[in-house]
GROMACS .gro file of C-alpha atoms in nm:
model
  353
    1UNK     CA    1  -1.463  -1.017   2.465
    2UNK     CA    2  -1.554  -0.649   2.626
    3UNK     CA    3  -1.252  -0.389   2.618
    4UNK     CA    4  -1.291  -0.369   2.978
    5UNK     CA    5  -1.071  -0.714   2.970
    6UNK     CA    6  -0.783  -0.582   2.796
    7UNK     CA    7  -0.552  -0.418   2.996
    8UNK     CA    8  -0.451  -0.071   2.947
    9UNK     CA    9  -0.366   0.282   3.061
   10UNK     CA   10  -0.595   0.491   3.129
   11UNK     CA   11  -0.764   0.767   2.921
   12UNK     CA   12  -0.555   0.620   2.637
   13UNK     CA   13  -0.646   0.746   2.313
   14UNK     CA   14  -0.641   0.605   1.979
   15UNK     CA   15  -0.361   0.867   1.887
   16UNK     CA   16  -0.138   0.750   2.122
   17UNK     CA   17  -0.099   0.399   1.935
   18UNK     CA   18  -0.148   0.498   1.571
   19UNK     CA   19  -0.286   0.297   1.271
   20UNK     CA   20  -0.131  -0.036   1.298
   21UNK     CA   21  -0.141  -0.145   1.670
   22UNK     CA   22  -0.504  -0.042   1.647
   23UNK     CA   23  -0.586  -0.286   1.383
   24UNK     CA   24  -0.369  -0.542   1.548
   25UNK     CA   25  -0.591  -0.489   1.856
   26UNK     CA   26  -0.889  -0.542   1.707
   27UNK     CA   27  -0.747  -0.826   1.542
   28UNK     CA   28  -0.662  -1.021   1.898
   29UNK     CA   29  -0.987  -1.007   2.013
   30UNK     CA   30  -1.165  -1.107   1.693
   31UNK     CA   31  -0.985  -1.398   1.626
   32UNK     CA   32  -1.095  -1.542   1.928
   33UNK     CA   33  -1.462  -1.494   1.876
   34UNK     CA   34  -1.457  -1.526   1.499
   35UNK     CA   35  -1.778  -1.832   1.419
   36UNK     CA   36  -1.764  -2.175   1.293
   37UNK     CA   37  -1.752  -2.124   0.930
   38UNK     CA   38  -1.660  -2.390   0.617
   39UNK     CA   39  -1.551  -2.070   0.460
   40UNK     CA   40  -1.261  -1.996   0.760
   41UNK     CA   41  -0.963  -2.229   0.722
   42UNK     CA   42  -0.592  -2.133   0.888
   43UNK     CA   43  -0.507  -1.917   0.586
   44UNK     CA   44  -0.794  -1.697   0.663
   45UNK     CA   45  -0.706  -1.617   1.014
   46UNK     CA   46  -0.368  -1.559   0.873
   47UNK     CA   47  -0.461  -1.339   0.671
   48UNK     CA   48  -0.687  -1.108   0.919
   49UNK     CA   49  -0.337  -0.957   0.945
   50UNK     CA   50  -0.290  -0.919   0.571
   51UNK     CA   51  -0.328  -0.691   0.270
   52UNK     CA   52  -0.710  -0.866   0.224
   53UNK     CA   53  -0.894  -1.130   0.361
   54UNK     CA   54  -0.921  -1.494   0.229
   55UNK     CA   55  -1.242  -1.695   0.209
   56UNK     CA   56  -1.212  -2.087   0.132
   57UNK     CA   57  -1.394  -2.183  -0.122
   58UNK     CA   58  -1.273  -2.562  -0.280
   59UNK     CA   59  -0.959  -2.487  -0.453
   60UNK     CA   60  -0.912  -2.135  -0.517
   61UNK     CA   61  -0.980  -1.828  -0.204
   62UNK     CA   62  -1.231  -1.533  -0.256
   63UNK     CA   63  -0.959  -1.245  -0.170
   64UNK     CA   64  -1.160  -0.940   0.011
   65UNK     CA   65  -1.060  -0.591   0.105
   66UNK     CA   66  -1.157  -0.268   0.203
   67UNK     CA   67  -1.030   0.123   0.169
   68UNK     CA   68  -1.169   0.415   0.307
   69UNK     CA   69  -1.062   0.768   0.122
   70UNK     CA   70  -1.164   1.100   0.289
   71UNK     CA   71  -1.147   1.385   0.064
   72UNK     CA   72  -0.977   1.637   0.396
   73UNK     CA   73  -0.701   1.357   0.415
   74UNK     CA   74  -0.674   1.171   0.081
   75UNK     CA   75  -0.704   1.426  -0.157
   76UNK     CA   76  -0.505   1.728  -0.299
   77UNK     CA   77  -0.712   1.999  -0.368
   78UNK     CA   78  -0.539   1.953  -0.718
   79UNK     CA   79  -0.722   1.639  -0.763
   80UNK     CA   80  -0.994   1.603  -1.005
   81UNK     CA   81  -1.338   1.463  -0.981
   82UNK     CA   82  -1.230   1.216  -1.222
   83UNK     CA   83  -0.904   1.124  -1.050
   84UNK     CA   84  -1.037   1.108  -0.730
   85UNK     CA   85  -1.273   0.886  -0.829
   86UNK     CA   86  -0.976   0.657  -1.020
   87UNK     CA   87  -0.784   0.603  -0.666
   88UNK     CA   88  -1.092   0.431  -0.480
   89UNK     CA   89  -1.040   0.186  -0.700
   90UNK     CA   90  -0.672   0.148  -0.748
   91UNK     CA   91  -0.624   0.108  -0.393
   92UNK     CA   92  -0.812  -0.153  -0.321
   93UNK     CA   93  -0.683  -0.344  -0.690
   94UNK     CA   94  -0.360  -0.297  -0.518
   95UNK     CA   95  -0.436  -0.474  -0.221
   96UNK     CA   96  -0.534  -0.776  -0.457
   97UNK     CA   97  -0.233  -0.776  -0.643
   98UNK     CA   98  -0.085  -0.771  -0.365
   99UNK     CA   99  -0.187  -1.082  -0.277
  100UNK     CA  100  -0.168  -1.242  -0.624
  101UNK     CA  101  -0.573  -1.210  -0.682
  102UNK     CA  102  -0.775  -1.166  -1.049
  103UNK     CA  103  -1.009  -0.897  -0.966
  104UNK     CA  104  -1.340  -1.009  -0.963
  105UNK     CA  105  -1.606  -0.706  -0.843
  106UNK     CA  106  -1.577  -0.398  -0.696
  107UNK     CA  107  -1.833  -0.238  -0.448
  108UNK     CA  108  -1.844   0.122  -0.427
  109UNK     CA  109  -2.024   0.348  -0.095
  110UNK     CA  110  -2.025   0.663  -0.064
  111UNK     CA  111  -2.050   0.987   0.167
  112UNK     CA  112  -2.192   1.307  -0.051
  113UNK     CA  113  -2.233   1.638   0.076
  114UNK     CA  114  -2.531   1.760  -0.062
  115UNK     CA  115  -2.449   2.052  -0.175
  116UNK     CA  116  -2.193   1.851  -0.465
  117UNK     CA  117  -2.277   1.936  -0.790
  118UNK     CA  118  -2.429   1.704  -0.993
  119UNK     CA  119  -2.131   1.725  -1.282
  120UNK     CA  120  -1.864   1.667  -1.000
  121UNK     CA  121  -2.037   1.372  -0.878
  122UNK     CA  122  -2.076   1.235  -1.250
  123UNK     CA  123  -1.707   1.278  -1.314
  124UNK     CA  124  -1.629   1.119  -0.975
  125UNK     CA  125  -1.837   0.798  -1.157
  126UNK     CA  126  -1.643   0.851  -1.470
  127UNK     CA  127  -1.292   0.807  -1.283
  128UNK     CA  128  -1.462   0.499  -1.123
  129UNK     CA  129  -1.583   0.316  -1.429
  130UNK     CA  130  -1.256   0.437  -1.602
  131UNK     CA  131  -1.009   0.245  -1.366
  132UNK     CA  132  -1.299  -0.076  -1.304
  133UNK     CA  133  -1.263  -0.118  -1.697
  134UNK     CA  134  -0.836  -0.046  -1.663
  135UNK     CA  135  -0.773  -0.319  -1.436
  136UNK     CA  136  -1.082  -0.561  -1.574
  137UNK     CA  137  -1.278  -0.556  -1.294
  138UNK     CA  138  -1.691  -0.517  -1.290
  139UNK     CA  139  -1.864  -0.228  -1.022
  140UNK     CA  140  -2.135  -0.446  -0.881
  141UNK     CA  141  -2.294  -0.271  -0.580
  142UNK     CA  142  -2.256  -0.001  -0.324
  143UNK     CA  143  -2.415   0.232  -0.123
  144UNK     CA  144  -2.452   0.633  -0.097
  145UNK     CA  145  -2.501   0.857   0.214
  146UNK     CA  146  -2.530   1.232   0.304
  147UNK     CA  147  -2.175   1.360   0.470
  148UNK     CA  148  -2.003   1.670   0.520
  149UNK     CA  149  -1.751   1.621   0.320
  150UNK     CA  150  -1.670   1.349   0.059
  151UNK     CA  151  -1.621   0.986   0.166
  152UNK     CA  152  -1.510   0.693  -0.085
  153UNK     CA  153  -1.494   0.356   0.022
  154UNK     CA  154  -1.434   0.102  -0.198
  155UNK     CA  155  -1.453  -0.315  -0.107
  156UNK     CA  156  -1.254  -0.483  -0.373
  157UNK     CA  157  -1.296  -0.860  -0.466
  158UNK     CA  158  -1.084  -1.144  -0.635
  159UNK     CA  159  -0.997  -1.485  -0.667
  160UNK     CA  160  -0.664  -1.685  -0.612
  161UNK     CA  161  -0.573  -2.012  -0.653
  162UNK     CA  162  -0.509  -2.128  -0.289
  163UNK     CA  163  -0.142  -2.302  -0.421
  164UNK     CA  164  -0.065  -1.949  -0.568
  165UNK     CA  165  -0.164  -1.682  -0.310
  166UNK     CA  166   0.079  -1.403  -0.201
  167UNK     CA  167   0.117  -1.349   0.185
  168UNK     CA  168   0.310  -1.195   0.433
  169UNK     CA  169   0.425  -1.408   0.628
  170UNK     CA  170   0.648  -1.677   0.393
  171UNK     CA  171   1.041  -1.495   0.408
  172UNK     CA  172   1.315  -1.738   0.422
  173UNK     CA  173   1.632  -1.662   0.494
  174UNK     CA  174   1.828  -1.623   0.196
  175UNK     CA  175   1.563  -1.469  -0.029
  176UNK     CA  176   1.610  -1.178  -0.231
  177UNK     CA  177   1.404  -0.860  -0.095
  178UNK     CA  178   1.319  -0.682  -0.393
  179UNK     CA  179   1.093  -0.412  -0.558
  180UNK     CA  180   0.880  -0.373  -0.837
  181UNK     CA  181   0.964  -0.004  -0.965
  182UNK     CA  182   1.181   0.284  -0.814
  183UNK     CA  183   1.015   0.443  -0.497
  184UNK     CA  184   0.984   0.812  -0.365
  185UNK     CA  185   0.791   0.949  -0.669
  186UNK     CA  186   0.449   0.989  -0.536
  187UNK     CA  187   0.642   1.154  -0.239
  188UNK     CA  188   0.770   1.381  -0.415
  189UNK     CA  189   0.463   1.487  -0.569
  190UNK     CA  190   0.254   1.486  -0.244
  191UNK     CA  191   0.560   1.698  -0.116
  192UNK     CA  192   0.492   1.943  -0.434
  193UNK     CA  193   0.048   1.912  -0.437
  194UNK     CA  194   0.103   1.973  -0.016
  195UNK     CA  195   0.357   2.287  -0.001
  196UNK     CA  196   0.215   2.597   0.102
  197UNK     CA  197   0.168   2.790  -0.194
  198UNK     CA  198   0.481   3.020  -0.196
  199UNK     CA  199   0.695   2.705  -0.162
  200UNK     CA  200   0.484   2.569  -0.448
  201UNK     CA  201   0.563   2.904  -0.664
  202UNK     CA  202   0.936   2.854  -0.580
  203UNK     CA  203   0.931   2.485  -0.669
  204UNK     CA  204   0.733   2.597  -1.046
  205UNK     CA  205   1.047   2.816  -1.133
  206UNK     CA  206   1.335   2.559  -1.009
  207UNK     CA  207   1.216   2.224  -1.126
  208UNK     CA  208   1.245   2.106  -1.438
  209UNK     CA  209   0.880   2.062  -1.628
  210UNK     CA  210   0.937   1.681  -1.695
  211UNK     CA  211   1.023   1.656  -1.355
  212UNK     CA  212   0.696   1.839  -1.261
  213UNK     CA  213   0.449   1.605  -1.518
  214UNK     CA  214   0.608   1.289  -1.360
  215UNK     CA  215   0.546   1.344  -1.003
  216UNK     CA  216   0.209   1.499  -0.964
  217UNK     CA  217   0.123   1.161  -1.268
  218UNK     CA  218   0.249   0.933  -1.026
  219UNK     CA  219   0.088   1.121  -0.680
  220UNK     CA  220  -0.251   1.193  -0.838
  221UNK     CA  221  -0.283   0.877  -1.047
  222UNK     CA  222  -0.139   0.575  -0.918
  223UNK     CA  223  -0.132   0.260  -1.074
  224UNK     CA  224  -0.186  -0.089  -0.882
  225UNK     CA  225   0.115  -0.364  -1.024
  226UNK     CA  226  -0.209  -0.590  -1.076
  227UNK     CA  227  -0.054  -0.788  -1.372
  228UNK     CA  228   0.267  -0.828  -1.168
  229UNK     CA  229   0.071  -0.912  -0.917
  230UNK     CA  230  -0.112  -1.225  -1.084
  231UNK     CA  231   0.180  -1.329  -1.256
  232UNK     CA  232   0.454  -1.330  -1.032
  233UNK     CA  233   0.200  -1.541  -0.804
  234UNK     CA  234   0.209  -1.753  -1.089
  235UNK     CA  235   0.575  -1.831  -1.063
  236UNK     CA  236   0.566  -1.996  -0.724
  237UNK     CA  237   0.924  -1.866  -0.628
  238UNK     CA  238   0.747  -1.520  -0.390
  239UNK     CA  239   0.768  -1.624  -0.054
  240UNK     CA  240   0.619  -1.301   0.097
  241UNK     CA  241   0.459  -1.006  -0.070
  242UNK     CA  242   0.302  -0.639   0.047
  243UNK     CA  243   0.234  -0.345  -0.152
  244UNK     CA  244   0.427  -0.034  -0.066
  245UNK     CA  245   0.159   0.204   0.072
  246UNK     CA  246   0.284   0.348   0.401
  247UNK     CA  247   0.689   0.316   0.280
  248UNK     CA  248   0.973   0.134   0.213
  249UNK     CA  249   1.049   0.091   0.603
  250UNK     CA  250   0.687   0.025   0.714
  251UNK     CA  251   0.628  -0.262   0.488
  252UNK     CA  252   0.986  -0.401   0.563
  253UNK     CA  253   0.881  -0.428   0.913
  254UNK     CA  254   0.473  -0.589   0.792
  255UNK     CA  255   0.697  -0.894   0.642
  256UNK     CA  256   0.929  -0.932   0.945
  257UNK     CA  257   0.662  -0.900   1.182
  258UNK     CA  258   0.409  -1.130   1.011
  259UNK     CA  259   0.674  -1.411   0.990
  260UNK     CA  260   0.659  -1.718   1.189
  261UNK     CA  261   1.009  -1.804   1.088
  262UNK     CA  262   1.196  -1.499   1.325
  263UNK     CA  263   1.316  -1.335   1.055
  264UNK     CA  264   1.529  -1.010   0.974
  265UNK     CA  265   1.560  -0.821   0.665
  266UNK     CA  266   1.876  -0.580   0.568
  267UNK     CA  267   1.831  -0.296   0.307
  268UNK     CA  268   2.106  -0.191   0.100
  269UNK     CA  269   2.077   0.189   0.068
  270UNK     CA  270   2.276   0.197  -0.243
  271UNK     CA  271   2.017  -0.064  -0.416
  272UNK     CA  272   1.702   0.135  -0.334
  273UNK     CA  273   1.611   0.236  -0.671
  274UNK     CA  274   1.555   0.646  -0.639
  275UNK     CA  275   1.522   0.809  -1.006
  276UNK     CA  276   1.677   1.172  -1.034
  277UNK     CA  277   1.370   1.322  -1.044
  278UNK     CA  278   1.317   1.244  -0.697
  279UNK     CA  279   1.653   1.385  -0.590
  280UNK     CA  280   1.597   1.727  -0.767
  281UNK     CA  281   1.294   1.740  -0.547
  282UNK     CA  282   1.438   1.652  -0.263
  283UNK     CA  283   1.738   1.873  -0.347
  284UNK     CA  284   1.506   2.185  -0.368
  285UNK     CA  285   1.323   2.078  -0.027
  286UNK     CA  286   1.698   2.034   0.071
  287UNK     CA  287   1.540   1.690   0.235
  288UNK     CA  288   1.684   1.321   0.142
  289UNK     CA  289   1.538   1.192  -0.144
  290UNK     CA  290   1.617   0.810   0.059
  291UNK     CA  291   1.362   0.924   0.350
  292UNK     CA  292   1.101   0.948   0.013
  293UNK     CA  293   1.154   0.610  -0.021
  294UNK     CA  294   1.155   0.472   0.288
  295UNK     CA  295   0.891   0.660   0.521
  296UNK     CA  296   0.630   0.829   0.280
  297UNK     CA  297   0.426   0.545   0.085
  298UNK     CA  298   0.181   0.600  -0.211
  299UNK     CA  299   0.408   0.429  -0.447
  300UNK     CA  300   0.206   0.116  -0.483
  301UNK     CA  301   0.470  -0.043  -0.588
  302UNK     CA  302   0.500  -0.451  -0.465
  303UNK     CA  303   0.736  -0.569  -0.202
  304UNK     CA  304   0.853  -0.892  -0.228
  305UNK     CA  305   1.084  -1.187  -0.103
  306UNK     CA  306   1.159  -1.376  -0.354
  307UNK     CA  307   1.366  -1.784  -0.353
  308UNK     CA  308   1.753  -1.664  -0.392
  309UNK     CA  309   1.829  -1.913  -0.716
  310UNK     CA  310   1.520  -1.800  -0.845
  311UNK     CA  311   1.522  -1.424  -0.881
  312UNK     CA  312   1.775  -1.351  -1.159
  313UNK     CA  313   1.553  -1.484  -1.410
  314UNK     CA  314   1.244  -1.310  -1.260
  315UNK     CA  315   1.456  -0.933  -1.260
  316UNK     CA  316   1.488  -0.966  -1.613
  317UNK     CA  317   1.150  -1.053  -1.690
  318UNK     CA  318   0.974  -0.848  -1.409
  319UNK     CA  319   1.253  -0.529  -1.400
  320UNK     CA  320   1.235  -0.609  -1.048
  321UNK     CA  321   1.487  -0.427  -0.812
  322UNK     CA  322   1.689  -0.612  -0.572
  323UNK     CA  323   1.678  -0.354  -0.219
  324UNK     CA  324   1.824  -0.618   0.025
  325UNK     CA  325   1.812  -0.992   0.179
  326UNK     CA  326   1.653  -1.189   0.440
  327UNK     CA  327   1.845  -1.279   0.782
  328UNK     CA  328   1.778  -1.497   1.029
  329UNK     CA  329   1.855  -1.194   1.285
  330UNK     CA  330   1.479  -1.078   1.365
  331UNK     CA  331   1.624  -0.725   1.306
  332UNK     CA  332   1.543  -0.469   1.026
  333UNK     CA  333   1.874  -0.315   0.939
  334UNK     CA  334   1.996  -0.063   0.640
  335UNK     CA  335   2.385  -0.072   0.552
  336UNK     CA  336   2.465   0.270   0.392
  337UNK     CA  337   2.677   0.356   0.159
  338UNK     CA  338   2.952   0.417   0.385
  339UNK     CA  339   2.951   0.044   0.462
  340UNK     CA  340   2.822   0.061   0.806
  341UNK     CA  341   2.482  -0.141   0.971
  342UNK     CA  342   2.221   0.046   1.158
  343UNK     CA  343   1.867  -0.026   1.288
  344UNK     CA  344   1.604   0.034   1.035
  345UNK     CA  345   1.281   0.150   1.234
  346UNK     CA  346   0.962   0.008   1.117
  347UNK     CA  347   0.787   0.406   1.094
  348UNK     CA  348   0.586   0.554   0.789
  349UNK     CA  349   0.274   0.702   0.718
  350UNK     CA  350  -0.010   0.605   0.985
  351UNK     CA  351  -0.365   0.712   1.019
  352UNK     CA  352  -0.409   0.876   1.398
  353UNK     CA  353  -0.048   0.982   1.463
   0.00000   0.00000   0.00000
């Protein structure tokens, strides 16, 4: 299927549609040329729309995803070799948990200017190996190129049973949205590692050092739920699941959009778990700590829907958050704390915007 057949304005650029209608372009013409395979059932094509991809094989799916990190638009220049070279992996991990998967492998290529040192590039490795052995999972292959500036991408395997597997696309009405940990910290600390560097002086002297420690921690090493992941799978009562990379907001709209059912999903804004930490940032940026949450991503926290008479049990033995419900409207909504209902728009973080 040429590009020439789909219809478009002219001298349209990939900026002008961002990220996400990009892939979900590419994803209408593949579908419809993708070969005769015993390894493609429905769930796969279902999942071309997903967090990773999933390959039949007998009773259980080989779950498969990919992450590309570019040093000019992934990294903090207050990233180490070591950390940088943790996140490659964690992102992809999260992407399995994500989807309920056991990591399996992990495949590692990268771009290397050649002018890196040699001891930058070994603790690069180091922060590799480090987070394979974290989250249990073996680096089996890869590739390495010359580039002008460093590339890491990182193809992450795993295996689900096919009764167990998280997708997007399962909300009922009536289930429980809800959230693994509080969200807006690795925004805050991407709003601290970004600031030009008199705001950054400004912000030393009037936050608080804990507050400091916790949000560059949580912006510069990330941790994927992965045991939440696997084990809340486990429980059969997660109808829909994403993890929270792009925000709050932007996921919301992943699970309404992917759902065959029509559905809606309201946010309470006085259930979004925000810690204090976040606030004093936001307080100093005067900016709203609830836009952290909703519109910046990084958090890798899960988002889930989860069966209504079900979820009490799983808070307490999760620490799961309830943010909202899911409607049968077709409409993302917020109710603040004032009481009132407005439109929620489906906007966060996006590559080529």
């Amino acid at each position: 299927m040429p590009s020439k057949d789909i219809k478009q304005p002219k001298n349209l650029k990939i900026s002008d549609i961002g990220e996400k209608k990009l892939i979900k372009r590419l994803l209408s013409r593949s579908r419809a040329l993708q070969p005769n395979s015993p390894f493609f059932d429905d769930f796969y094509f279902k999942s071309l729309s997903d967090d990773a991809a999933l390959i039949d094989l007998d009773d259980k799916y080989l779950v498969v995803t990919a992450d590309l990190i570019l040093e000019s638009a992934h990294l903090p220049q207050d990233m180490s070799p070591k950390e940088k070279g943790m996140k490659v992996v964690t992102v992809n991990v999260s992407d399995l948990a994500a989807m309920g998967a056991k990591p399996i492998g992990f495949i590692l290529s990268l771009g290397l200017p050649g002018d890196l040192p040699l001891d930058e590039f070994d603790e690069i490795m180091d922060g590799v190996l480090y987070s394979c052995q974290n989250y249990e999972i073996g680096l089996t292959g890869g590739d390495t190129n010359q580039s002008d500036e460093l590339i890491l991408s990182g193809t992450g395997l795993g295996v689900v049973d096919k009764k167990k597997v998280l997708m997007k696309d399962g909300a009922i009405p009536g289930d429980v949205v809800a959230v693994t940990d509080p969200l807006g910290v690795a925004a805050a600390g991407f709003e601290f590692l970004l600031s030009p560097p008199p705001v950054k002086e400004v912000l030393k002297k009037n936050l608080k050092p804990s507050t400091l420690k916790l949000i560059k921690k949580h912006a510069i090493e990330p941790q994927a739920r992965l045991n939440e992941g696997i084990m809340l799978a486990d429980t059969g009562a997660v109808t829909s699941a994403t993890d929270i990379t792009d925000g709050l907001a932007s996921e919301v709209g992943e699970l309404v959009s992917a759902s065959e059912n029509g559905v809606g999903i309201t946010l309470y804004e006085t259930l979004i778990p925000i810690i204090p930490e976040v606030e004093e940032v936001a307080h100093a940026l005067n900016k709203d700590p609830l836009d952290f949450a909703l519109y910046y991503g990084e958090d890798f926290e899960l988002l889930l829907t989860v069966k209504k008479d079900d979820f009490s049990h799983l808070k307490d033995q999760f620490g799961l958050h309830e943010v909202g419900v899911v409607t049968s409207s077709g409409k993302m909504e917020i109710i603040n704390k004032d009481g009132k209902t407005n439109l929620l728009e489906s906007k966060g973080y996006q590559h080529f915007k």
